[in-house]
């Protein structure tokens, strides 16, 4: 039986960028002649939501750090992104600081020894909350897509859960490559 690997357009967002890169979103948007940016809405420690605790294999209500960001493309809001980290990893690092992280969170996590070797993404439709609709410029009750990405080490230790909420007109592309190597 041949090896199969899923390759998605998420690849650039789970690997550390080379030195001098701003972050994956800014770099990828620029590659397509666009301006990518983000605005930090909140960075805080809080008891983990049930979905996050389960994905990170934490006890219910364990302390996590969340970085809530509004993702922009050419100055237009295109996504809300909430990235959750176990407090044991994030507290005392730039992950728990509201300032931008040079090179992005993925580079900082790699520097801390957390490289995403196993990534699971789940996509589902939902109805935008009032806050989500306001941030994304949607009518109340609009449909949104939610992408939940869990990143784990090669040993299977989950260290980040990102919940991305976007307008339902976005397209998510995944390719199945037969016989691809694990590094693909």
PDB file of C-alpha atoms in Angstrom:
ATOM      1  CA  UNK A   1       0.000   0.000   0.000  1.00  0.00           C
ATOM      2  CA  UNK A   2       1.369   3.432  -0.874  1.00  0.00           C
ATOM      3  CA  UNK A   3       1.911   6.157   1.697  1.00  0.00           C
ATOM      4  CA  UNK A   4      -0.685   8.958   1.636  1.00  0.00           C
ATOM      5  CA  UNK A   5      -0.319  12.460   3.034  1.00  0.00           C
ATOM      6  CA  UNK A   6      -2.754  15.348   3.101  1.00  0.00           C
ATOM      7  CA  UNK A   7      -1.281  18.586   1.820  1.00  0.00           C
ATOM      8  CA  UNK A   8      -3.271  21.743   2.401  1.00  0.00           C
ATOM      9  CA  UNK A   9      -2.707  25.421   1.903  1.00  0.00           C
ATOM     10  CA  UNK A  10      -2.018  25.524   5.662  1.00  0.00           C
ATOM     11  CA  UNK A  11       1.553  24.299   5.167  1.00  0.00           C
ATOM     12  CA  UNK A  12       3.197  27.728   5.329  1.00  0.00           C
ATOM     13  CA  UNK A  13       1.436  28.454   8.615  1.00  0.00           C
ATOM     14  CA  UNK A  14       2.764  25.486  10.585  1.00  0.00           C
ATOM     15  CA  UNK A  15       6.463  25.706   9.678  1.00  0.00           C
ATOM     16  CA  UNK A  16       8.886  28.328  11.019  1.00  0.00           C
ATOM     17  CA  UNK A  17       9.777  31.054   8.526  1.00  0.00           C
ATOM     18  CA  UNK A  18      13.366  31.806   7.537  1.00  0.00           C
ATOM     19  CA  UNK A  19      15.156  34.537   9.466  1.00  0.00           C
ATOM     20  CA  UNK A  20      13.926  38.032   8.680  1.00  0.00           C
ATOM     21  CA  UNK A  21      10.412  36.980   7.691  1.00  0.00           C
ATOM     22  CA  UNK A  22       7.592  38.911   9.318  1.00  0.00           C
ATOM     23  CA  UNK A  23       5.117  36.030   9.634  1.00  0.00           C
ATOM     24  CA  UNK A  24       3.506  33.484   7.345  1.00  0.00           C
ATOM     25  CA  UNK A  25       0.355  35.501   6.586  1.00  0.00           C
ATOM     26  CA  UNK A  26       2.246  38.688   5.648  1.00  0.00           C
ATOM     27  CA  UNK A  27       4.737  36.713   3.537  1.00  0.00           C
ATOM     28  CA  UNK A  28       2.083  34.621   1.755  1.00  0.00           C
ATOM     29  CA  UNK A  29      -0.096  37.648   0.974  1.00  0.00           C
ATOM     30  CA  UNK A  30       2.931  39.534  -0.404  1.00  0.00           C
ATOM     31  CA  UNK A  31       3.779  36.526  -2.583  1.00  0.00           C
ATOM     32  CA  UNK A  32       0.361  37.047  -4.211  1.00  0.00           C
ATOM     33  CA  UNK A  33       0.780  40.816  -4.544  1.00  0.00           C
ATOM     34  CA  UNK A  34      -1.478  41.591  -1.568  1.00  0.00           C
ATOM     35  CA  UNK A  35      -1.023  43.097   1.895  1.00  0.00           C
ATOM     36  CA  UNK A  36      -1.566  40.769   4.795  1.00  0.00           C
ATOM     37  CA  UNK A  37      -1.762  42.015   8.328  1.00  0.00           C
ATOM     38  CA  UNK A  38      -3.232  41.323  11.701  1.00  0.00           C
ATOM     39  CA  UNK A  39      -4.480  43.227  14.688  1.00  0.00           C
ATOM     40  CA  UNK A  40      -4.125  41.742  18.148  1.00  0.00           C
ATOM     41  CA  UNK A  41      -7.482  41.981  19.887  1.00  0.00           C
ATOM     42  CA  UNK A  42      -6.584  40.307  23.175  1.00  0.00           C
ATOM     43  CA  UNK A  43      -3.905  38.221  24.856  1.00  0.00           C
ATOM     44  CA  UNK A  44      -4.940  36.704  28.153  1.00  0.00           C
ATOM     45  CA  UNK A  45      -4.737  33.670  30.394  1.00  0.00           C
ATOM     46  CA  UNK A  46      -8.046  31.963  31.108  1.00  0.00           C
ATOM     47  CA  UNK A  47      -9.588  28.607  31.995  1.00  0.00           C
ATOM     48  CA  UNK A  48      -9.565  26.479  28.850  1.00  0.00           C
ATOM     49  CA  UNK A  49     -12.816  26.065  26.942  1.00  0.00           C
ATOM     50  CA  UNK A  50     -13.874  22.380  26.865  1.00  0.00           C
ATOM     51  CA  UNK A  51     -12.999  21.949  23.158  1.00  0.00           C
ATOM     52  CA  UNK A  52      -9.514  23.379  23.737  1.00  0.00           C
ATOM     53  CA  UNK A  53      -8.851  21.370  26.906  1.00  0.00           C
ATOM     54  CA  UNK A  54      -9.793  18.175  25.087  1.00  0.00           C
ATOM     55  CA  UNK A  55      -7.599  18.946  22.059  1.00  0.00           C
ATOM     56  CA  UNK A  56      -4.623  19.894  24.257  1.00  0.00           C
ATOM     57  CA  UNK A  57      -5.249  16.900  26.563  1.00  0.00           C
ATOM     58  CA  UNK A  58      -5.591  19.157  29.583  1.00  0.00           C
ATOM     59  CA  UNK A  59      -7.824  18.809  32.610  1.00  0.00           C
ATOM     60  CA  UNK A  60     -11.077  20.785  32.215  1.00  0.00           C
ATOM     61  CA  UNK A  61     -10.626  24.475  33.017  1.00  0.00           C
ATOM     62  CA  UNK A  62      -6.816  24.211  32.981  1.00  0.00           C
ATOM     63  CA  UNK A  63      -5.126  27.560  32.460  1.00  0.00           C
ATOM     64  CA  UNK A  64      -4.325  28.415  28.832  1.00  0.00           C
ATOM     65  CA  UNK A  65      -3.070  31.541  27.108  1.00  0.00           C
ATOM     66  CA  UNK A  66      -5.116  32.754  24.148  1.00  0.00           C
ATOM     67  CA  UNK A  67      -3.979  35.183  21.462  1.00  0.00           C
ATOM     68  CA  UNK A  68      -7.045  36.629  19.703  1.00  0.00           C
ATOM     69  CA  UNK A  69      -6.296  38.306  16.386  1.00  0.00           C
ATOM     70  CA  UNK A  70      -8.191  39.902  13.526  1.00  0.00           C
ATOM     71  CA  UNK A  71      -6.598  38.821  10.253  1.00  0.00           C
ATOM     72  CA  UNK A  72      -6.575  41.420   7.468  1.00  0.00           C
ATOM     73  CA  UNK A  73      -6.081  41.209   3.709  1.00  0.00           C
ATOM     74  CA  UNK A  74      -5.563  44.549   1.999  1.00  0.00           C
ATOM     75  CA  UNK A  75      -6.897  46.192   5.202  1.00  0.00           C
ATOM     76  CA  UNK A  76     -10.159  44.158   5.076  1.00  0.00           C
ATOM     77  CA  UNK A  77     -11.021  41.743   7.905  1.00  0.00           C
ATOM     78  CA  UNK A  78     -11.056  38.185   6.535  1.00  0.00           C
ATOM     79  CA  UNK A  79     -10.701  36.003   9.630  1.00  0.00           C
ATOM     80  CA  UNK A  80     -10.734  35.874  13.395  1.00  0.00           C
ATOM     81  CA  UNK A  81      -8.001  33.658  14.799  1.00  0.00           C
ATOM     82  CA  UNK A  82      -7.821  32.513  18.417  1.00  0.00           C
ATOM     83  CA  UNK A  83      -4.662  30.546  19.219  1.00  0.00           C
ATOM     84  CA  UNK A  84      -4.562  28.679  22.531  1.00  0.00           C
ATOM     85  CA  UNK A  85      -1.428  27.412  24.309  1.00  0.00           C
ATOM     86  CA  UNK A  86      -1.043  25.512  27.591  1.00  0.00           C
ATOM     87  CA  UNK A  87       0.029  27.967  30.288  1.00  0.00           C
ATOM     88  CA  UNK A  88       3.016  25.707  31.016  1.00  0.00           C
ATOM     89  CA  UNK A  89       4.367  26.582  27.547  1.00  0.00           C
ATOM     90  CA  UNK A  90       3.202  30.181  27.099  1.00  0.00           C
ATOM     91  CA  UNK A  91       3.519  31.951  30.447  1.00  0.00           C
ATOM     92  CA  UNK A  92       6.760  33.908  30.619  1.00  0.00           C
ATOM     93  CA  UNK A  93       7.165  34.003  26.818  1.00  0.00           C
ATOM     94  CA  UNK A  94       6.097  36.424  24.066  1.00  0.00           C
ATOM     95  CA  UNK A  95       3.073  34.133  23.521  1.00  0.00           C
ATOM     96  CA  UNK A  96       1.580  35.673  26.684  1.00  0.00           C
ATOM     97  CA  UNK A  97       2.519  39.223  25.631  1.00  0.00           C
ATOM     98  CA  UNK A  98       0.245  41.414  23.509  1.00  0.00           C
ATOM     99  CA  UNK A  99       3.127  42.663  21.366  1.00  0.00           C
ATOM    100  CA  UNK A 100       3.741  41.119  17.962  1.00  0.00           C
ATOM    101  CA  UNK A 101       6.088  38.149  17.953  1.00  0.00           C
ATOM    102  CA  UNK A 102       9.095  38.620  15.646  1.00  0.00           C
ATOM    103  CA  UNK A 103       8.875  35.872  13.007  1.00  0.00           C
ATOM    104  CA  UNK A 104       5.467  34.816  14.360  1.00  0.00           C
ATOM    105  CA  UNK A 105       4.310  32.365  17.013  1.00  0.00           C
ATOM    106  CA  UNK A 106       5.355  29.350  14.933  1.00  0.00           C
ATOM    107  CA  UNK A 107       9.002  30.480  14.995  1.00  0.00           C
ATOM    108  CA  UNK A 108       8.866  31.191  18.731  1.00  0.00           C
ATOM    109  CA  UNK A 109       7.316  27.782  19.407  1.00  0.00           C
ATOM    110  CA  UNK A 110      10.023  26.087  17.299  1.00  0.00           C
ATOM    111  CA  UNK A 111      12.671  27.993  19.265  1.00  0.00           C
ATOM    112  CA  UNK A 112      11.037  26.587  22.432  1.00  0.00           C
ATOM    113  CA  UNK A 113      11.247  23.044  21.010  1.00  0.00           C
ATOM    114  CA  UNK A 114       7.672  22.742  19.726  1.00  0.00           C
ATOM    115  CA  UNK A 115       7.635  21.987  16.013  1.00  0.00           C
ATOM    116  CA  UNK A 116       4.371  20.889  14.423  1.00  0.00           C
ATOM    117  CA  UNK A 117       4.932  17.399  13.068  1.00  0.00           C
ATOM    118  CA  UNK A 118       1.297  16.262  13.292  1.00  0.00           C
ATOM    119  CA  UNK A 119      -1.422  18.736  12.373  1.00  0.00           C
ATOM    120  CA  UNK A 120      -5.127  17.942  12.464  1.00  0.00           C
ATOM    121  CA  UNK A 121      -7.642  20.346  10.958  1.00  0.00           C
ATOM    122  CA  UNK A 122     -11.391  20.122  11.400  1.00  0.00           C
ATOM    123  CA  UNK A 123     -13.713  22.376   9.395  1.00  0.00           C
ATOM    124  CA  UNK A 124     -17.370  22.966  10.118  1.00  0.00           C
ATOM    125  CA  UNK A 125     -20.062  25.553   9.439  1.00  0.00           C
ATOM    126  CA  UNK A 126     -21.530  27.675  12.208  1.00  0.00           C
ATOM    127  CA  UNK A 127     -23.561  30.805  12.749  1.00  0.00           C
ATOM    128  CA  UNK A 128     -21.528  33.915  13.534  1.00  0.00           C
ATOM    129  CA  UNK A 129     -21.861  35.279  17.026  1.00  0.00           C
ATOM    130  CA  UNK A 130     -22.723  38.968  17.318  1.00  0.00           C
ATOM    131  CA  UNK A 131     -19.066  39.794  18.014  1.00  0.00           C
ATOM    132  CA  UNK A 132     -17.781  37.670  15.109  1.00  0.00           C
ATOM    133  CA  UNK A 133     -20.254  39.267  12.696  1.00  0.00           C
ATOM    134  CA  UNK A 134     -19.228  42.754  13.837  1.00  0.00           C
ATOM    135  CA  UNK A 135     -15.491  42.061  13.469  1.00  0.00           C
ATOM    136  CA  UNK A 136     -15.886  40.409  10.059  1.00  0.00           C
ATOM    137  CA  UNK A 137     -18.392  42.935   8.697  1.00  0.00           C
ATOM    138  CA  UNK A 138     -21.129  40.311   8.342  1.00  0.00           C
ATOM    139  CA  UNK A 139     -24.863  40.582   8.824  1.00  0.00           C
ATOM    140  CA  UNK A 140     -26.090  39.170  12.151  1.00  0.00           C
ATOM    141  CA  UNK A 141     -26.786  35.445  11.873  1.00  0.00           C
ATOM    142  CA  UNK A 142     -24.477  34.968   8.883  1.00  0.00           C
ATOM    143  CA  UNK A 143     -22.911  31.602   8.230  1.00  0.00           C
ATOM    144  CA  UNK A 144     -19.194  31.244   8.924  1.00  0.00           C
ATOM    145  CA  UNK A 145     -16.620  28.517   8.500  1.00  0.00           C
ATOM    146  CA  UNK A 146     -14.665  27.424  11.553  1.00  0.00           C
ATOM    147  CA  UNK A 147     -11.337  25.738  11.114  1.00  0.00           C
ATOM    148  CA  UNK A 148      -9.918  24.144  14.254  1.00  0.00           C
ATOM    149  CA  UNK A 149      -6.216  23.287  13.891  1.00  0.00           C
ATOM    150  CA  UNK A 150      -4.389  21.239  16.514  1.00  0.00           C
ATOM    151  CA  UNK A 151      -0.596  21.135  16.252  1.00  0.00           C
ATOM    152  CA  UNK A 152       1.380  18.364  17.944  1.00  0.00           C
ATOM    153  CA  UNK A 153       5.005  17.287  18.215  1.00  0.00           C
ATOM    154  CA  UNK A 154       6.332  14.131  16.536  1.00  0.00           C
ATOM    155  CA  UNK A 155       5.707  12.389  19.868  1.00  0.00           C
ATOM    156  CA  UNK A 156       2.034  13.366  19.652  1.00  0.00           C
ATOM    157  CA  UNK A 157       2.108  16.091  22.316  1.00  0.00           C
ATOM    158  CA  UNK A 158      -0.403  18.822  21.390  1.00  0.00           C
ATOM    159  CA  UNK A 159       0.868  22.348  22.048  1.00  0.00           C
ATOM    160  CA  UNK A 160      -1.390  24.705  20.082  1.00  0.00           C
ATOM    161  CA  UNK A 161      -5.053  24.856  19.135  1.00  0.00           C
ATOM    162  CA  UNK A 162      -6.113  27.588  16.731  1.00  0.00           C
ATOM    163  CA  UNK A 163      -9.757  28.312  16.061  1.00  0.00           C
ATOM    164  CA  UNK A 164     -10.184  30.367  12.917  1.00  0.00           C
ATOM    165  CA  UNK A 165     -13.539  31.880  12.006  1.00  0.00           C
ATOM    166  CA  UNK A 166     -14.061  33.196   8.488  1.00  0.00           C
ATOM    167  CA  UNK A 167     -16.902  34.232   6.186  1.00  0.00           C
ATOM    168  CA  UNK A 168     -18.519  31.220   4.532  1.00  0.00           C
ATOM    169  CA  UNK A 169     -17.520  32.351   1.046  1.00  0.00           C
ATOM    170  CA  UNK A 170     -13.867  31.395   1.711  1.00  0.00           C
ATOM    171  CA  UNK A 171     -12.447  28.398  -0.107  1.00  0.00           C
ATOM    172  CA  UNK A 172     -10.307  25.825   1.678  1.00  0.00           C
ATOM    173  CA  UNK A 173      -8.264  23.633  -0.642  1.00  0.00           C
ATOM    174  CA  UNK A 174      -6.820  20.263   0.298  1.00  0.00           C
ATOM    175  CA  UNK A 175      -4.979  17.837  -1.965  1.00  0.00           C
ATOM    176  CA  UNK A 176      -4.414  14.135  -1.412  1.00  0.00           C
ATOM    177  CA  UNK A 177      -1.024  13.114  -2.755  1.00  0.00           C
ATOM    178  CA  UNK A 178      -0.448   9.386  -3.269  1.00  0.00           C
ATOM    179  CA  UNK A 179       3.001   8.132  -2.296  1.00  0.00           C
ATOM    180  CA  UNK A 180       4.103  11.477  -0.858  1.00  0.00           C
ATOM    181  CA  UNK A 181       6.956  11.461   1.602  1.00  0.00           C
ATOM    182  CA  UNK A 182       6.339  12.461   5.219  1.00  0.00           C
ATOM    183  CA  UNK A 183       8.253  15.698   4.637  1.00  0.00           C
ATOM    184  CA  UNK A 184       5.771  16.893   1.991  1.00  0.00           C
TER     185      UNK A 184
END
